[in-house]
Amino acid sequence: MGDGGERGGTLALCELTDEYGTALLADFRRFYGLDLAEALFGSQPVAPSLLLGLVEELPEDSALAAAVRGGPHHRGWTVSAHLLASVIDAVNDAAWITAQANSRKRIRRPRRFPRPAADQRRPATVADLARRFGAPEQGAVIRR
């Protein structure tokens, strides 16, 4: 990447750390064993484009993914957890329908399994966030 790419990576990383700094600090420590502050400002700083590549590869249960989805109450709510909550709702509905069909009186419908977000938009992924802040494309060659 040329000089312009480095500046773009720096700007994107600055925007990310401004908005989600504590989540990134925690994730870099947890998933990569890196001190993000040391990687940015230490004696041997890592290229911002390389750090953005690491951000892009953070898993869906990262603190950053939770922050992007709406905050810490989203931690642990991976796609699998949402699917499991939907299965619980479906089983409860099937039991309710069966009970209702075999009863003379009205039976209350079961409550939905609680989920962290009332917002029905598709949750942003770490890859969406990386694209938003200008991370390099998957498979792109990153030069230091």
CSV table of C-alpha atoms in Angstrom, one decimal:
chain,number,residue,atom,x,y,z
A,1,MET,CA,0.0,0.0,0.0
A,2,GLY,CA,1.2,3.5,-0.7
A,3,ASP,CA,1.4,6.4,1.6
A,4,GLY,CA,-2.3,7.3,1.0
A,5,GLY,CA,-3.3,3.9,2.2
A,6,GLU,CA,-1.4,4.3,5.5
A,7,ARG,CA,-3.0,7.6,6.2
A,8,GLY,CA,-6.5,6.1,5.4
A,9,GLY,CA,-5.7,3.2,7.8
A,10,THR,CA,-4.6,5.6,10.5
A,11,LEU,CA,-7.8,7.7,10.1
A,12,ALA,CA,-10.0,4.6,10.1
A,13,LEU,CA,-8.2,3.3,13.2
A,14,CYS,CA,-8.5,6.7,15.0
A,15,GLU,CA,-12.3,6.7,14.3
A,16,LEU,CA,-12.7,3.2,15.6
A,17,THR,CA,-10.7,3.8,18.7
A,18,ASP,CA,-12.6,7.1,19.4
A,19,GLU,CA,-15.9,5.3,19.2
A,20,TYR,CA,-15.1,1.8,20.5
A,21,GLY,CA,-11.7,2.2,22.3
A,22,THR,CA,-12.3,0.2,25.4
A,23,ALA,CA,-13.9,-2.6,23.5
A,24,LEU,CA,-10.9,-2.8,21.2
A,25,LEU,CA,-8.5,-2.7,24.1
A,26,ALA,CA,-10.3,-5.6,25.7
A,27,ASP,CA,-10.5,-7.6,22.5
A,28,PHE,CA,-6.9,-7.1,21.4
A,29,ARG,CA,-5.8,-8.4,24.9
A,30,ARG,CA,-8.3,-11.3,24.9
A,31,PHE,CA,-8.1,-12.6,21.4
A,32,TYR,CA,-4.6,-11.6,20.3
A,33,GLY,CA,-2.7,-11.2,23.6
A,34,LEU,CA,-1.7,-7.7,22.4
A,35,ASP,CA,-1.7,-4.4,24.2
A,36,LEU,CA,-3.4,-2.1,21.6
A,37,ALA,CA,-1.8,1.0,23.2
A,38,GLU,CA,1.7,-0.6,22.8
A,39,ALA,CA,0.9,-1.7,19.3
A,40,LEU,CA,-0.1,1.9,18.4
A,41,PHE,CA,2.3,4.0,20.3
A,42,GLY,CA,5.1,1.7,21.6
A,43,SER,CA,8.7,1.5,20.6
A,44,GLN,CA,7.8,-0.7,17.6
A,45,PRO,CA,4.4,0.4,16.4
A,46,VAL,CA,2.3,-1.8,14.2
A,47,ALA,CA,1.0,-0.5,10.9
A,48,PRO,CA,-2.6,0.7,11.2
A,49,SER,CA,-3.6,-1.4,8.2
A,50,LEU,CA,-2.4,-4.5,10.0
A,51,LEU,CA,-4.3,-3.6,13.1
A,52,LEU,CA,-7.5,-3.0,11.0
A,53,GLY,CA,-7.0,-6.4,9.6
A,54,LEU,CA,-7.0,-7.9,13.1
A,55,VAL,CA,-10.2,-5.8,13.9
A,56,GLU,CA,-11.9,-7.3,10.8
A,57,GLU,CA,-11.1,-10.8,12.0
A,58,LEU,CA,-12.5,-10.4,15.6
A,59,PRO,CA,-15.2,-13.1,16.3
A,60,GLU,CA,-18.9,-12.3,16.7
A,61,ASP,CA,-18.7,-12.7,20.5
A,62,SER,CA,-16.1,-9.9,20.8
A,63,ALA,CA,-16.7,-6.8,22.9
A,64,LEU,CA,-16.5,-4.7,19.7
A,65,ALA,CA,-19.3,-6.7,18.1
A,66,ALA,CA,-21.4,-6.2,21.3
A,67,ALA,CA,-20.6,-2.4,21.3
A,68,VAL,CA,-21.6,-2.1,17.7
A,69,ARG,CA,-24.9,-4.0,18.3
A,70,GLY,CA,-25.8,-1.6,21.1
A,71,GLY,CA,-23.7,-2.2,24.2
A,72,PRO,CA,-22.5,-4.7,26.8
A,73,HIS,CA,-26.0,-6.3,27.2
A,74,HIS,CA,-25.4,-7.8,23.7
A,75,ARG,CA,-22.3,-9.7,24.8
A,76,GLY,CA,-22.8,-13.4,24.3
A,77,TRP,CA,-25.7,-12.9,21.9
A,78,THR,CA,-24.1,-14.6,18.9
A,79,VAL,CA,-26.1,-15.9,15.9
A,80,SER,CA,-26.2,-19.3,17.7
A,81,ALA,CA,-27.7,-17.7,20.8
A,82,HIS,CA,-30.4,-15.9,18.8
A,83,LEU,CA,-31.2,-19.1,16.9
A,84,LEU,CA,-31.5,-21.0,20.2
A,85,ALA,CA,-33.9,-18.3,21.6
A,86,SER,CA,-36.0,-18.8,18.4
A,87,VAL,CA,-36.0,-22.5,18.9
A,88,ILE,CA,-37.2,-22.0,22.6
A,89,ASP,CA,-40.0,-19.7,21.3
A,90,ALA,CA,-41.0,-22.3,18.6
A,91,VAL,CA,-41.2,-25.2,21.2
A,92,ASN,CA,-43.2,-23.0,23.6
A,93,ASP,CA,-45.6,-22.0,20.8
A,94,ALA,CA,-46.0,-25.7,19.7
A,95,ALA,CA,-46.8,-26.6,23.3
A,96,TRP,CA,-49.3,-23.7,23.6
A,97,ILE,CA,-51.0,-24.6,20.4
A,98,THR,CA,-51.4,-28.2,21.5
A,99,ALA,CA,-52.7,-27.2,24.9
A,100,GLN,CA,-55.1,-24.6,23.4
A,101,ALA,CA,-56.5,-27.1,20.9
A,102,ASN,CA,-57.2,-29.6,23.7
A,103,SER,CA,-58.7,-27.1,26.2
A,104,ARG,CA,-62.1,-25.6,26.6
A,105,LYS,CA,-60.8,-22.4,28.1
A,106,ARG,CA,-58.4,-19.9,26.7
A,107,ILE,CA,-54.8,-20.4,27.7
A,108,ARG,CA,-52.4,-17.5,27.7
A,109,ARG,CA,-49.7,-17.5,25.0
A,110,PRO,CA,-46.2,-18.0,26.4
A,111,ARG,CA,-43.9,-15.0,26.6
A,112,ARG,CA,-41.1,-14.7,24.1
A,113,PHE,CA,-37.6,-15.6,25.3
A,114,PRO,CA,-36.0,-12.2,26.2
A,115,ARG,CA,-33.5,-10.8,23.8
A,116,PRO,CA,-31.2,-7.9,24.3
A,117,ALA,CA,-32.4,-5.7,21.4
A,118,ALA,CA,-35.8,-4.3,20.5
A,119,ASP,CA,-34.3,-2.9,17.3
A,120,GLN,CA,-35.1,-5.3,14.5
A,121,ARG,CA,-32.4,-4.1,12.1
A,122,ARG,CA,-29.8,-6.7,11.1
A,123,PRO,CA,-27.0,-6.5,13.7
A,124,ALA,CA,-23.8,-5.1,12.3
A,125,THR,CA,-20.9,-7.5,12.1
A,126,VAL,CA,-17.3,-6.8,12.8
A,127,ALA,CA,-16.7,-7.1,9.0
A,128,ASP,CA,-19.4,-4.4,8.4
A,129,LEU,CA,-17.7,-2.2,10.9
A,130,ALA,CA,-14.3,-2.8,9.3
A,131,ARG,CA,-15.7,-1.9,5.9
A,132,ARG,CA,-17.3,1.2,7.3
A,133,PHE,CA,-14.0,2.5,8.7
A,134,GLY,CA,-12.0,1.5,5.6
A,135,ALA,CA,-10.2,-1.7,6.6
A,136,PRO,CA,-8.5,-3.5,3.7
A,137,GLU,CA,-10.5,-6.0,1.7
A,138,GLN,CA,-10.2,-9.7,2.5
A,139,GLY,CA,-7.1,-11.1,0.8
A,140,ALA,CA,-5.6,-7.7,0.1
A,141,VAL,CA,-1.8,-7.5,0.4
A,142,ILE,CA,-0.9,-5.3,3.3
A,143,ARG,CA,2.6,-3.8,3.2
A,144,ARG,CA,4.2,-2.2,6.2
